[in-house]
Coordinates of C-alpha atoms and ligand atoms in Angstrom, one line a residue:
M1483 CA 24.1 37.8 55.2
A1484 CA 21.2 40.1 54.7
S1485 CA 22.0 43.8 54.2
F1486 CA 20.2 46.3 56.4
A1487 CA 21.1 49.3 54.4
A1488 CA 17.9 48.9 52.4
L1489 CA 15.9 49.0 55.6
K1490 CA 17.7 51.7 57.2
D1491 CA 16.1 54.8 56.0
K1492 CA 12.7 53.3 55.6
R1493 CA 10.0 55.7 56.7
R1494 CA 6.9 54.4 58.3
I1495 CA 3.9 54.7 56.0
R1496 CA 1.4 55.6 58.6
Q1497 CA 0.4 58.7 56.8
G1498 CA 0.3 60.2 53.4
P1499 CA 2.1 63.5 52.6
S1500 CA 0.6 66.8 53.4
F1501 CA -1.6 66.5 50.4
A1502 CA -2.2 62.9 50.1
S1503 CA -4.8 60.7 48.4
P1504 CA -5.2 57.0 47.7
S1505 CA -2.1 55.5 49.3
A1506 CA -0.3 52.2 49.3
G1507 CA 0.1 52.6 53.1
S1508 CA -3.5 52.2 53.6
S1509 CA -5.0 49.0 54.7
T1510 CA -8.1 47.4 55.9
A1511 CA -9.5 45.0 58.5
I1512 CA -10.8 41.6 58.0
P1513 CA -13.2 41.0 60.9
A1514 CA -12.7 37.5 62.3
H1515 CA -16.2 36.5 61.2
Q1516 CA -16.3 37.9 57.7
D1517 CA -14.1 37.2 54.7
A1518 CA -13.1 40.4 52.8
S1519 CA -13.6 38.6 49.5
T1520 CA -17.4 38.5 50.2
L1521 CA -17.6 42.3 50.8
S1522 CA -18.3 44.9 48.2
E1523 CA -19.6 48.4 48.3
P1524 CA -23.1 49.2 47.3
V1525 CA -23.2 50.6 43.8
E1526 CA -25.7 53.3 42.8
S1527 CA -23.9 54.2 39.7
Q1528 CA -24.9 55.5 36.4
A1529 CA -22.9 55.7 33.1
V1530 CA -21.2 59.0 32.5
G1531 CA -22.9 61.1 29.8
S1532 CA -25.3 58.2 29.3
P1533 CA -28.6 57.3 30.9
S1534 CA -28.0 53.6 30.9
L1535 CA -25.2 51.2 31.7
A1536 CA -25.8 49.3 28.5
T1537 CA -24.9 52.4 26.4
E1538 CA -21.8 53.0 28.5
E1539 CA -20.5 49.5 28.1
T1540 CA -20.2 50.1 24.4
K1541 CA -18.2 53.3 25.0
P1542 CA -14.8 52.8 26.3
N1543 CA -13.3 55.8 28.2
A1544 CA -16.8 57.2 28.3
Y1545 CA -16.1 60.7 29.7
E1546 CA -14.6 62.4 26.7
T1547 CA -13.1 60.7 23.7
G1548 CA -9.4 60.5 23.8
L1549 CA -9.0 60.8 27.6
Y1550 CA -7.7 58.2 30.1
A1551 CA -6.0 56.2 27.3
E1552 CA -4.5 53.9 29.9
L1553 CA -7.8 52.7 31.2
P1554 CA -8.1 49.0 30.2
E1555 CA -11.1 47.9 28.1
Y1556 CA -12.6 45.9 31.0
L1557 CA -12.9 49.0 33.2
D1558 CA -15.4 51.9 33.0
I1559 CA -15.7 55.3 34.4
R1560 CA -19.1 55.9 35.9
V1561 CA -20.7 58.5 38.2
S1562 CA -22.5 57.8 41.5
N1563 CA -24.7 60.2 43.3
T1564 CA -22.7 60.1 46.4
R1565 CA -19.1 59.6 45.3
G1566 CA -18.9 61.4 41.9
R1567 CA -16.8 59.6 39.3
G1568 CA -15.3 56.2 40.0
I1569 CA -13.8 53.3 38.2
Y1570 CA -15.9 50.1 37.8
V1571 CA -15.4 46.6 36.3
K1572 CA -17.6 46.5 33.2
E1573 CA -20.6 44.2 33.1
G1574 CA -19.6 40.8 31.7
K1575 CA -16.0 41.2 32.8
S1576 CA -14.1 40.1 35.9
V1577 CA -10.6 40.4 37.3
N1578 CA -8.4 38.2 39.3
A1579 CA -6.6 39.2 42.5
G1580 CA -3.1 40.5 41.8
T1581 CA -4.1 42.0 38.4
S1582 CA -2.5 45.3 37.6
L1583 CA -5.7 47.2 36.8
I1584 CA -4.0 50.4 35.8
K1585 CA -0.4 51.1 34.9
V1586 CA 0.2 54.7 34.2
K1587 CA 3.0 57.3 34.3
P1588 CA 2.1 60.0 36.8
H1589 CA 1.5 63.5 35.3
A1590 CA 4.1 64.8 37.9
Y1591 CA 5.8 63.6 41.0
S1592 CA 8.3 65.0 43.5
L1593 CA 10.5 63.7 46.3
S1594 CA 10.1 65.2 49.8
T1595 CA 13.1 67.3 50.8
P1596 CA 14.8 64.8 53.1
N1597 CA 14.6 62.2 50.3
L1598 CA 16.2 64.4 47.6
D1599 CA 19.7 63.2 48.6
A1600 CA 18.7 59.6 49.3
H1601 CA 16.7 58.6 46.2
C1602 CA 17.0 59.0 42.4
T1603 CA 14.6 61.8 41.5
S1604 CA 13.7 59.9 38.4
C1605 CA 13.4 56.1 39.2
L1606 CA 13.0 56.5 43.0
L1607 CA 15.5 53.8 43.8
N1608 CA 18.2 54.4 46.4
P1609 CA 21.6 52.7 46.3
Q1610 CA 20.3 49.9 48.6
S1611 CA 16.9 49.5 47.0
S1612 CA 17.1 46.0 45.8
L1613 CA 19.3 43.1 44.9
S1614 CA 17.4 42.4 41.7
P1615 CA 19.6 42.4 38.5
G1616 CA 18.8 45.4 36.4
Y1617 CA 17.7 47.4 39.5
Q1618 CA 21.0 47.6 41.4
I1619 CA 22.3 51.1 41.8
T1620 CA 25.6 51.8 43.4
Q1621 CA 25.5 55.6 44.0
L1622 CA 23.6 58.8 43.5
R1623 CA 25.1 61.9 41.9
R1624 CA 23.7 65.4 42.2
C1625 CA 22.7 67.4 39.2
T1626 CA 25.7 69.6 38.8
A1627 CA 23.7 72.6 37.9
C1628 CA 21.2 72.9 40.7
L1629 CA 23.0 70.6 43.2
S1630 CA 19.5 69.8 44.6
V1631 CA 18.3 66.6 43.0
S1632 CA 20.1 63.3 42.6
Y1633 CA 20.2 60.6 39.9
C1634 CA 21.5 57.0 39.9
S1635 CA 22.7 57.2 36.3
V1636 CA 23.0 59.3 33.2
E1637 CA 20.0 57.4 31.7
C1638 CA 17.8 58.4 34.6
Q1639 CA 19.0 62.0 34.4
K1640 CA 18.3 62.1 30.6
H1641 CA 14.9 60.6 31.2
D1642 CA 14.0 63.3 33.8
W1643 CA 15.5 66.2 31.9
K1644 CA 12.3 67.5 30.3
D1645 CA 10.7 67.7 33.7
H1646 CA 13.7 68.9 35.5
K1647 CA 14.9 71.6 33.0
E1648 CA 12.8 74.5 34.3
E1649 CA 12.9 73.3 37.9
C1650 CA 16.7 73.1 37.6
R1651 CA 16.9 76.8 36.7
V1652 CA 14.7 77.8 39.6
L1653 CA 16.4 75.5 42.2
K1654 CA 19.8 76.8 41.1
A1655 CA 18.7 80.4 41.5
L1656 CA 17.3 79.5 45.0
R1657 CA 20.8 78.4 46.0
G1658 CA 22.3 81.6 44.7
P1659 CA 23.3 84.7 46.7
G1660 CA 20.5 86.4 48.6
H1661 CA 18.3 83.2 48.5
Q1662 CA 20.0 81.3 51.3
D1663 CA 17.2 81.9 53.7
Q1664 CA 14.5 80.7 51.4
G1665 CA 15.3 77.0 51.6
M1666 CA 14.0 74.2 49.5
P1667 CA 10.3 74.4 48.6
G1668 CA 8.3 71.5 49.8
E1669 CA 7.4 68.5 47.6
A1670 CA 3.9 69.8 46.9
V1671 CA 5.2 73.1 45.5
R1672 CA 7.9 71.3 43.4
A1673 CA 5.4 68.8 42.0
L1674 CA 3.0 71.6 41.1
G1675 CA 5.8 73.5 39.5
R1676 CA 6.6 70.4 37.3
L1677 CA 2.9 70.1 36.4
V1678 CA 2.6 73.8 35.4
W1679 CA 5.9 73.7 33.3
A1680 CA 4.8 70.5 31.6
R1681 CA 1.5 72.2 30.7
K1682 CA 3.4 75.1 29.2
R1683 CA 5.6 72.6 27.2
L1684 CA 2.8 70.3 26.1
G1685 CA 0.1 72.9 25.6
G1686 CA -3.2 73.5 27.4
D1687 CA -5.2 72.1 24.6
T1688 CA -4.2 68.5 25.1
A1689 CA -5.8 65.4 26.5
W1690 CA -3.1 65.4 29.1
W1691 CA -4.1 68.8 30.5
R1692 CA -7.8 68.2 30.0
E1693 CA -7.5 65.3 32.5
V1694 CA -6.0 67.7 35.0
E1695 CA -8.8 70.2 34.5
L1696 CA -11.4 67.5 35.0
M1697 CA -10.0 66.4 38.4
Q1698 CA -12.5 67.1 41.1
S1699 CA -12.0 70.4 43.0
N1700 CA -13.6 70.8 46.4
I1701 CA -13.0 74.6 46.5
E1702 CA -16.6 75.5 46.6
H1703 CA -17.1 73.5 49.8
L1704 CA -14.1 74.8 51.8
D1705 CA -14.7 77.0 54.8
H1706 CA -12.5 79.9 55.7
K1707 CA -10.1 77.8 57.8
Q1708 CA -9.7 75.2 55.1
H1709 CA -8.8 78.0 52.6
E1710 CA -5.7 79.0 54.7
P1711 CA -3.4 76.1 53.7
L1712 CA -4.4 76.5 50.1
A1713 CA -3.6 80.3 50.2
M1714 CA -0.2 79.4 51.8
L1715 CA 0.5 76.8 49.1
G1716 CA -0.6 79.4 46.4
L1717 CA 1.9 82.0 47.7
A1718 CA 4.7 79.5 47.9
L1719 CA 3.9 78.3 44.4
C1720 CA 3.8 81.8 43.0
R1721 CA 7.2 82.6 44.6
Y1722 CA 8.6 79.4 43.1
L1723 CA 7.3 80.2 39.7
G1724 CA 8.7 83.7 39.8
I1725 CA 5.4 85.5 40.3
S1726 CA 5.4 88.0 43.2
P1727 CA 2.1 89.8 43.2
Q1728 CA 3.0 92.0 46.2
D1729 CA 6.0 93.5 44.3
S1730 CA 4.6 93.7 40.7
P1731 CA 1.9 95.7 39.0
P1732 CA -1.4 93.7 38.7
D1733 CA -1.2 93.6 34.9
Q1734 CA 2.3 92.1 35.0
T1735 CA 1.1 89.5 37.5
A1736 CA -1.9 88.7 35.3
R1737 CA 0.4 88.3 32.3
K1738 CA 2.7 85.9 34.1
L1739 CA -0.3 83.9 35.4
A1740 CA -1.8 83.8 31.9
D1741 CA 1.6 82.7 30.5
L1742 CA 1.4 79.7 32.8
G1743 CA -2.2 78.9 31.8
F1744 CA -4.2 80.6 34.6
S1745 CA -6.7 83.2 33.8
S1746 CA -6.9 84.5 37.4
F1747 CA -5.8 83.8 41.0
R1748 CA -9.1 82.0 41.4
A1749 CA -8.2 79.6 38.6
L1750 CA -4.8 79.0 40.3
T1751 CA -6.5 78.3 43.6
N1752 CA -8.9 75.9 41.9
F1753 CA -5.9 74.1 40.5
L1754 CA -4.4 73.8 43.9
S1755 CA -7.7 72.4 45.3
R1756 CA -7.6 69.8 42.6
F1757 CA -4.1 68.9 43.6
Q1758 CA -5.1 68.7 47.3
T1759 CA -8.0 66.4 46.6
N1760 CA -6.3 64.1 44.1
S1761 CA -2.6 63.7 44.9
F1762 CA -1.1 60.4 46.0
S1763 CA 1.6 59.4 48.4
L1764 CA 4.7 58.6 46.3
T1765 CA 6.2 55.4 47.7
T1766 CA 9.3 53.3 46.9
P1767 CA 8.9 49.7 45.7
D1768 CA 9.0 48.7 49.4
L1769 CA 6.3 51.2 50.4
T1770 CA 8.4 53.8 52.0
N1771 CA 6.6 57.1 51.7
I1772 CA 9.0 59.5 49.9
G1773 CA 7.0 62.2 48.3
V1774 CA 3.9 63.1 46.3
A1775 CA 2.5 62.1 42.8
I1776 CA -0.4 63.1 40.7
S1777 CA -2.2 60.9 38.2
P1778 CA -5.7 62.1 37.1
L1779 CA -6.7 58.5 36.0
A1780 CA -5.8 56.8 39.2
A1781 CA -7.3 59.7 41.2
L1782 CA -10.7 58.7 39.7
I1783 CA -10.9 55.8 42.2
S1784 CA -13.1 56.3 45.2
H1785 CA -12.2 55.6 48.8
S1786 CA -13.2 52.7 51.0
C1787 CA -11.6 51.8 54.4
L1788 CA -12.1 48.3 53.2
P1789 CA -10.3 48.6 49.8
N1790 CA -10.2 46.0 47.1
A1791 CA -7.2 47.6 45.4
V1792 CA -4.0 49.4 46.2
V1793 CA -1.8 52.1 44.5
V1794 CA 1.8 51.0 44.4
F1795 CA 5.1 51.7 42.4
P1796 CA 6.3 48.0 42.3
T1797 CA 9.5 48.8 40.3
G1798 CA 10.0 52.5 40.8
L1799 CA 9.2 55.2 38.3
G1800 CA 10.9 57.0 35.4
R1801 CA 12.5 54.5 32.9
R1802 CA 12.0 51.6 35.4
G1803 CA 8.3 51.5 36.2
A1804 CA 5.0 53.1 36.7
L1805 CA 2.2 53.8 39.1
E1806 CA 0.0 50.7 39.3
V1807 CA -3.4 50.0 40.8
I1808 CA -3.4 46.3 41.8
A1809 CA -6.6 44.3 42.6
L1810 CA -6.3 42.8 46.1
R1811 CA -9.1 40.4 45.5
D1812 CA -11.1 38.9 42.6
L1813 CA -13.4 41.6 41.2
Q1814 CA -16.8 40.8 39.7
P1815 CA -18.8 42.5 37.0
G1816 CA -20.1 45.9 38.2
D1817 CA -17.7 46.0 41.2
E1818 CA -16.3 49.5 41.9
V1819 CA -12.5 49.6 42.3
L1820 CA -11.8 51.1 45.7
T1821 CA -8.6 52.1 47.4
S1822 CA -8.1 53.6 50.8
Y1823 CA -7.1 57.3 51.0
L1824 CA -5.6 56.8 54.4
D1825 CA -4.1 54.3 56.8
V1826 CA -7.0 52.1 57.9
A1827 CA -5.0 50.8 60.8
L1828 CA -6.6 54.0 62.3
P1829 CA -9.7 53.6 64.4
R1830 CA -13.0 54.8 62.8
A1831 CA -13.2 58.2 64.6
Q1832 CA -9.7 59.2 63.3
R1833 CA -10.4 57.9 59.8
Q1834 CA -13.7 59.8 59.6
K1835 CA -12.1 63.0 60.8
E1836 CA -9.2 62.7 58.3
L1837 CA -11.5 62.0 55.4
K1838 CA -13.8 64.9 56.4
D1839 CA -11.0 67.4 56.9
R1840 CA -9.1 66.5 53.7
Y1841 CA -11.7 65.2 51.3
L1842 CA -14.9 66.6 52.8
F1843 CA -17.0 63.5 52.9
D1844 CA -18.4 61.2 55.5
C1845 CA -17.3 57.7 54.9
T1846 CA -20.2 55.2 54.8
C1847 CA -18.1 52.1 53.8
M1848 CA -18.9 48.7 55.3
L1849 CA -16.0 49.0 57.8
C1850 CA -17.2 52.3 59.1
A1851 CA -20.8 51.0 59.2
R1852 CA -19.8 47.9 61.0
E1853 CA -18.7 50.0 64.0
R1854 CA -22.4 50.4 64.9
N1855 CA -22.8 46.7 65.4
P1856 CA -22.5 46.2 69.2
D1857 CA -21.2 42.7 68.9
W1858 CA -18.3 43.6 66.7
V1859 CA -14.9 44.3 68.3
D1860 CA -12.8 46.5 66.1
P1861 CA -9.2 45.1 66.3
R1862 CA -8.0 48.8 66.0
S1863 CA -9.5 49.7 69.4
A1864 CA -9.4 46.4 71.3
M1865 CA -7.8 45.0 74.4
R1866 CA -6.4 41.5 74.5
C1867 CA -7.6 38.8 76.7
R1868 CA -5.4 38.3 79.8
T1869 CA -5.9 34.5 79.9
E1870 CA -2.7 32.8 78.9
G1871 CA -2.9 31.4 75.3
C1872 CA -6.3 33.1 74.5
T1873 CA -6.3 35.2 71.4
G1874 CA -9.6 36.9 72.2
R1875 CA -10.2 40.6 71.8
I1876 CA -12.3 42.8 74.0
R1877 CA -13.8 46.2 73.3
I1878 CA -12.2 48.9 75.5
P1879 CA -14.7 50.4 77.9
E1880 CA -15.1 54.2 77.7
S1881 CA -14.3 55.1 81.3
G1882 CA -14.3 54.2 84.9
T1883 CA -13.4 50.8 86.3
A1884 CA -15.2 48.1 84.3
H1885 CA -15.6 44.4 84.3
V1886 CA -15.1 43.0 80.8
Q1887 CA -15.6 39.5 79.5
C1888 CA -13.7 37.8 76.7
N1889 CA -16.1 36.4 74.1
T1890 CA -13.5 33.7 73.1
C1891 CA -12.6 32.1 76.4
G1892 CA -15.4 33.5 78.7
S1893 CA -13.0 34.7 81.4
S1894 CA -13.7 38.1 82.9
F1895 CA -11.5 40.7 84.6
A1896 CA -11.6 44.3 85.9
V1897 CA -10.1 47.1 83.8
D1898 CA -9.2 50.6 84.8
A1899 CA -10.6 52.0 81.6
S1900 CA -10.1 55.6 82.5
S1901 CA -6.3 55.1 82.9
L1902 CA -6.1 53.0 79.8
Q1903 CA -7.9 55.7 77.7
Q1904 CA -5.5 58.3 79.1
Y1905 CA -2.5 56.2 78.2
I1906 CA -4.0 55.8 74.7
Q1907 CA -4.2 59.5 74.3
L1908 CA -0.7 59.9 75.7
G1909 CA 0.5 57.3 73.2
I1910 CA -1.1 59.1 70.3
G1911 CA 0.7 62.3 71.3
A1912 CA 4.0 60.5 71.8
L1913 CA 3.6 58.7 68.4
E1914 CA 3.1 62.0 66.6
K1915 CA 6.1 63.6 68.2
A1916 CA 8.3 60.5 67.7
D1917 CA 7.2 60.4 64.1
S1918 CA 8.3 63.9 63.5
L1919 CA 11.7 63.2 65.2
Q1920 CA 12.4 59.9 63.5
F1921 CA 15.0 61.3 61.2
S1922 CA 16.3 64.4 63.0
D1923 CA 16.6 62.8 66.5
P1924 CA 16.0 59.0 66.4
A1925 CA 17.3 58.5 69.9
K1926 CA 14.7 60.9 71.3
A1927 CA 12.1 59.3 69.2
R1928 CA 12.9 55.9 70.6
Y1929 CA 12.9 57.3 74.1
L1930 CA 9.4 58.7 73.6
V1931 CA 8.0 55.5 72.2
N1932 CA 9.6 53.4 74.9
S1933 CA 8.3 55.6 77.7
V1934 CA 4.6 55.0 76.7
L1935 CA 4.8 51.5 75.3
R1936 CA 4.7 49.7 78.6
H1937 CA 1.4 51.3 79.5
L1938 CA -0.1 50.1 76.2
T1939 CA 0.6 46.4 76.6
P1940 CA -3.1 45.6 77.7
L1941 CA -4.0 46.5 74.1
A1942 CA -4.4 44.1 71.2
R1943 CA -1.3 44.1 68.9
S1944 CA -3.5 45.4 66.2
A1945 CA -4.8 48.4 68.3
Y1946 CA -4.0 52.0 67.7
P1947 CA -1.6 53.5 68.6
L1948 CA 0.3 50.3 69.7
L1949 CA 0.7 48.8 66.2
S1950 CA 1.9 52.1 64.8
M1951 CA 4.3 52.6 67.7
L1952 CA 5.8 49.1 67.2
Q1953 CA 6.2 49.9 63.4
L1954 CA 8.0 53.1 64.3
L1955 CA 10.1 51.4 66.9
Q1956 CA 11.1 48.6 64.5
Q1957 CA 12.3 51.3 62.1
L1958 CA 14.2 53.3 64.7
L1959 CA 16.0 50.2 66.0
I1960 CA 17.0 49.2 62.4
T1961 CA 18.3 52.7 61.8
T1962 CA 20.3 52.6 65.1
F1963 CA 21.9 49.1 64.9
S1964 CA 22.7 49.1 61.2
V1965 CA 25.3 51.9 61.6
L1966 CA 27.1 50.0 64.4
P1967 CA 30.1 47.8 63.6
P1968 CA 29.5 44.1 64.2
E1969 CA 31.8 44.1 67.2
N1970 CA 29.8 46.8 69.0
Q1971 CA 28.2 45.2 72.0
E1972 CA 24.9 47.2 71.6
R1973 CA 24.3 45.8 68.2
D1974 CA 23.0 42.3 69.0
P1975 CA 20.4 43.4 71.6
L1976 CA 19.1 46.1 69.3
L1977 CA 18.9 43.6 66.4
Q1978 CA 17.0 41.2 68.6
E1979 CA 14.6 43.9 69.7
A1980 CA 14.0 44.9 66.1
A1981 CA 13.2 41.3 65.2
M1982 CA 10.8 41.0 68.2
C1983 CA 9.1 44.2 67.1
A1984 CA 8.8 42.8 63.6
A1985 CA 7.1 39.7 65.0
L1986 CA 4.7 41.8 67.0
V1987 CA 3.9 44.0 64.0
L1988 CA 3.2 41.0 61.8
A1989 CA 0.8 39.7 64.4
G1990 CA -1.0 43.1 64.6
M1991 CA -1.1 43.6 60.8
D1992 CA -2.9 40.3 60.3
D1993 CA -6.0 41.7 62.0
V1994 CA -6.1 45.0 60.1
Y1995 CA -4.7 44.3 56.6
P1996 CA -6.5 42.1 54.1
P1997 CA -4.8 39.1 52.5
G1998 CA -2.4 40.2 49.8
H1999 CA -2.0 43.7 51.1
P2000 CA 1.6 44.6 50.1
S2001 CA 2.4 46.0 53.5
K2002 CA 2.2 42.5 54.9
G2003 CA 4.5 41.0 52.2
V2004 CA 7.0 43.8 52.9
Q2005 CA 6.9 43.1 56.6
F2006 CA 7.5 39.3 56.0
V2007 CA 10.7 40.2 54.1
T2008 CA 11.7 42.8 56.8
M2009 CA 11.4 40.2 59.5
A2010 CA 13.2 37.6 57.5
K2011 CA 16.1 40.0 56.9
L2012 CA 16.3 40.7 60.6
L2013 CA 16.4 37.0 61.4
M2014 CA 19.1 36.5 58.8
A2015 CA 21.3 39.3 60.1
E2016 CA 24.6 38.0 61.5
I2017 CA 24.5 37.8 65.3
S2018 CA 27.9 37.9 66.8
N2019 CA 27.2 35.8 69.9
S2020 CA 24.6 33.1 69.9
A2021 CA 22.0 35.4 71.2
T2022 CA 18.6 34.4 72.5
A2023 CA 15.8 36.8 73.1
P2024 CA 17.0 39.3 75.7
S2025 CA 15.6 38.7 79.1
P2026 CA 13.0 41.3 80.2
G2027 CA 15.6 42.9 82.4
T2028 CA 18.0 43.7 79.5
S2029 CA 15.5 44.7 76.9
S2030 CA 13.9 48.1 76.6
L2031 CA 10.7 46.3 75.5
P2032 CA 8.2 45.8 78.2
A2033 CA 8.1 42.1 79.5
D2034 CA 4.7 41.6 77.9
L2035 CA 6.1 42.3 74.5
I2036 CA 9.1 40.0 74.7
V2037 CA 8.8 37.4 71.9
P2038 CA 10.9 34.2 72.1
L2039 CA 12.8 33.8 68.8
P2040 CA 14.8 30.8 67.7
T2041 CA 18.5 30.9 67.4
G2042 CA 21.0 29.1 65.1
I2043 CA 19.5 27.0 62.3
G2044 CA 16.0 27.4 63.7
R2045 CA 16.3 31.1 63.1
L2046 CA 17.3 30.6 59.5
R2047 CA 14.4 28.1 58.9
M2048 CA 12.0 30.7 60.4
A2049 CA 13.4 33.3 58.0
L2050 CA 12.9 30.9 55.0
E2051 CA 9.3 30.3 56.1
L2052 CA 8.7 34.0 56.2
L2053 CA 10.2 34.5 52.7
S2054 CA 8.0 31.7 51.4
K2055 CA 4.9 33.4 52.8
A2056 CA 6.2 36.7 51.3
S2057 CA 6.5 35.1 47.9
K2058 CA 2.9 34.1 48.0
E2059 CA 1.6 37.4 49.3
L2060 CA 3.7 39.8 47.2
P2061 CA 2.4 39.0 43.7
L2062 CA -1.1 39.8 45.1
G2063 CA -0.2 43.3 46.4
F2064 CA 2.4 44.3 43.8
G2065 CA 1.2 42.3 40.8
K2066 CA 3.4 40.0 38.7
D2067 CA 6.6 38.8 40.4
G2068 CA 5.8 40.9 43.5
G2069 CA 7.7 43.9 42.2
L2070 CA 11.2 44.6 43.4
V2071 CA 10.4 43.3 46.9
G2072 CA 9.2 40.0 45.4
K2073 CA 12.5 39.7 43.4
D2074 CA 14.5 40.5 46.5
A2075 CA 12.6 37.9 48.5
T2076 CA 13.3 35.3 45.8
V2077 CA 17.1 36.1 45.8
L2078 CA 17.2 35.9 49.6
A2079 CA 15.3 32.6 49.7
V2080 CA 17.6 31.0 47.2
G2081 CA 20.7 32.0 49.2
L2082 CA 19.1 30.9 52.5
E2083 CA 18.1 27.5 51.1
R2084 CA 21.7 27.0 50.0
E2085 CA 23.0 28.0 53.4
I2086 CA 20.5 25.7 55.2
S2087 CA 21.4 22.7 53.0
M2088 CA 25.1 23.4 53.6
W2089 CA 24.4 23.4 57.3
N2090 CA 22.5 20.1 57.0
A2091 CA 25.3 18.5 55.0
F2092 CA 27.9 19.7 57.5
R2093 CA 25.9 18.2 60.4
T2094 CA 25.4 14.9 58.5
N2095 CA 29.1 14.7 57.8
K2096 CA 29.9 15.3 61.4
Q2097 CA 27.5 12.5 62.5
I2098 CA 29.1 10.0 59.9
R2099 CA 32.5 10.7 61.3
Ligands
SAM3062 C1 -9.7 61.5 44.5 S1 -11.2 62.2 44.2 C2 -12.1 60.8 43.5 C3 -12.6 61.1 42.2 C4 -13.8 62.0 42.2 N1 -15.0 61.2 42.7 C5 -14.1 62.5 40.8 O1 -15.3 62.6 40.4 O2 -13.2 63.0 40.2 C6 -11.8 62.3 45.9 C7 -13.2 62.8 46.0 O3 -14.1 61.9 45.6 C8 -15.2 61.8 46.5 N2 -15.2 60.5 47.2 C9 -14.3 59.6 47.0 N3 -14.6 58.5 47.7 C10 -15.8 58.7 48.4 C11 -16.6 58.0 49.3 N4 -16.3 56.8 49.7 N5 -17.7 58.6 49.7 C12 -18.0 59.8 49.3 N6 -17.3 60.6 48.5 C13 -16.2 60.0 48.0 C14 -15.0 62.9 47.5 O4 -15.7 64.1 47.1 C15 -13.5 63.2 47.5 O5 -13.2 64.5 47.8

């Protein structure tokens, strides 16, 4: 039945990379009383280089002629007083949900170090990526020169060679004698290296490089503390590029910098600040965060915690695909295209802090503004009603022992808010630690999550950090059971727990992710695969006593044919959602879901036929 290899190494997409920008892992909330499709950001925009929108409309790619060639004719670049440049739907044009608004090859991208062995450096697929014909890869082979990057085929290696050539020389040297202690530079340094070498190859006087130069730099606004990581990154990049200012005379350093297109260290730092402000999380077709990418065109898009578009890589990169910006809902004339730069499953305070620290702005989006409405209960920081069967959510009191009332069923009960707030903080700490341990020590990561989870059960499934912990736990359980042989007795309970986590995650996601968000489609498929996995004995949900999940989180799941029917239902939901979040066909995950559904339908009809035959006899 379903293979779990593809799920095994999946990394939770709670956060972007160290230098991340608009990310597919981001999401938004649909408050119960308001449909996201009716929401749009206020637009106080003005045409670039033009006093009136009318003039702008007649000028495609208004900024400078010849730039942003991939911007479709129905979109415009405009400037707003508060957000700088952004991308808008032209007057007189509209766009349907699921439209691929932008399809562009990133200027550069790089896998994070733990993923170098697991994914093809060119197309991003891993040997278990997908069942889709044309996208099946059987193995990865390392580049025989540098032994650092891997490819799925000669075609992918050839495709990447122009970008890998210089990198290959440097990575090979780093592996040589005397360099053992230096280690592999991080993905940001390697992506920057690719960008710098490509500039050298293509020339500084090209539209390609001009787009890089025009990316927004926030360097002028950084304080002393914020300069530090940039200085560290600058040093690491210089080392990687073979510039060692401390060991060379200044004129030699200046010559080397100039040779790479930088007139001074300040110019280099500015370049790094642009990268910091504009880079994206690189994700696989199923949204696993695996590195960093840079696309000056896609980076023009402003942020909203209530996005109307997402950045995805539906079929990988290289020869197989491109970065795509997909409209999550119908867009009207004049609408600004907005993605989220972070995971909007985070509560407002965390989102505001992250955006301020990394992008230096105070978010005034409608979701952030709604927090001030005393009647609104944010599903990210809510408790669930204790009344059996009630789905009401209740705002968590700040402190003390408080009496709260459910707005849905009217029942009231006492809450030890101080303890709950303490457990939430404990949970956030445990989540961060478990996140960092998920690959190196998954058993410890699981222990950490489990030790706090039982204290967080009063929270709504959508609340932070409960939802994130359940997502991480699901992944850790998949990682653990998928390496066990079928006869291992621990396998079935772990599989069951993973399926229950998947159900809880789906329930929580519904409150914080808008319809069509690709994360939900991917989660539908994940849960379907978990239900389809072979269970050696006719397992039911483990009883509270045998599960490491707290009793409140035990979800009854069907067995036998009921289980398969549930899986089919999830795949059918996925096939409706995925084309919205990944565009046409739903990307590779959509194709995977179709293949799985066909197999499952066949299996269910065989089962039905077998049962009918038995009855006839
Ligand atoms: C990736 S860039 C977006 C493109 C940029 N506006 C430009 O002109 O090139 C990110 C920067 O845009 C600005 N920005 C994006 N979204 C914003 C928002 N919702 N409110 C205020 N500023 C925003 C911030 O200055 C942020 O550092």
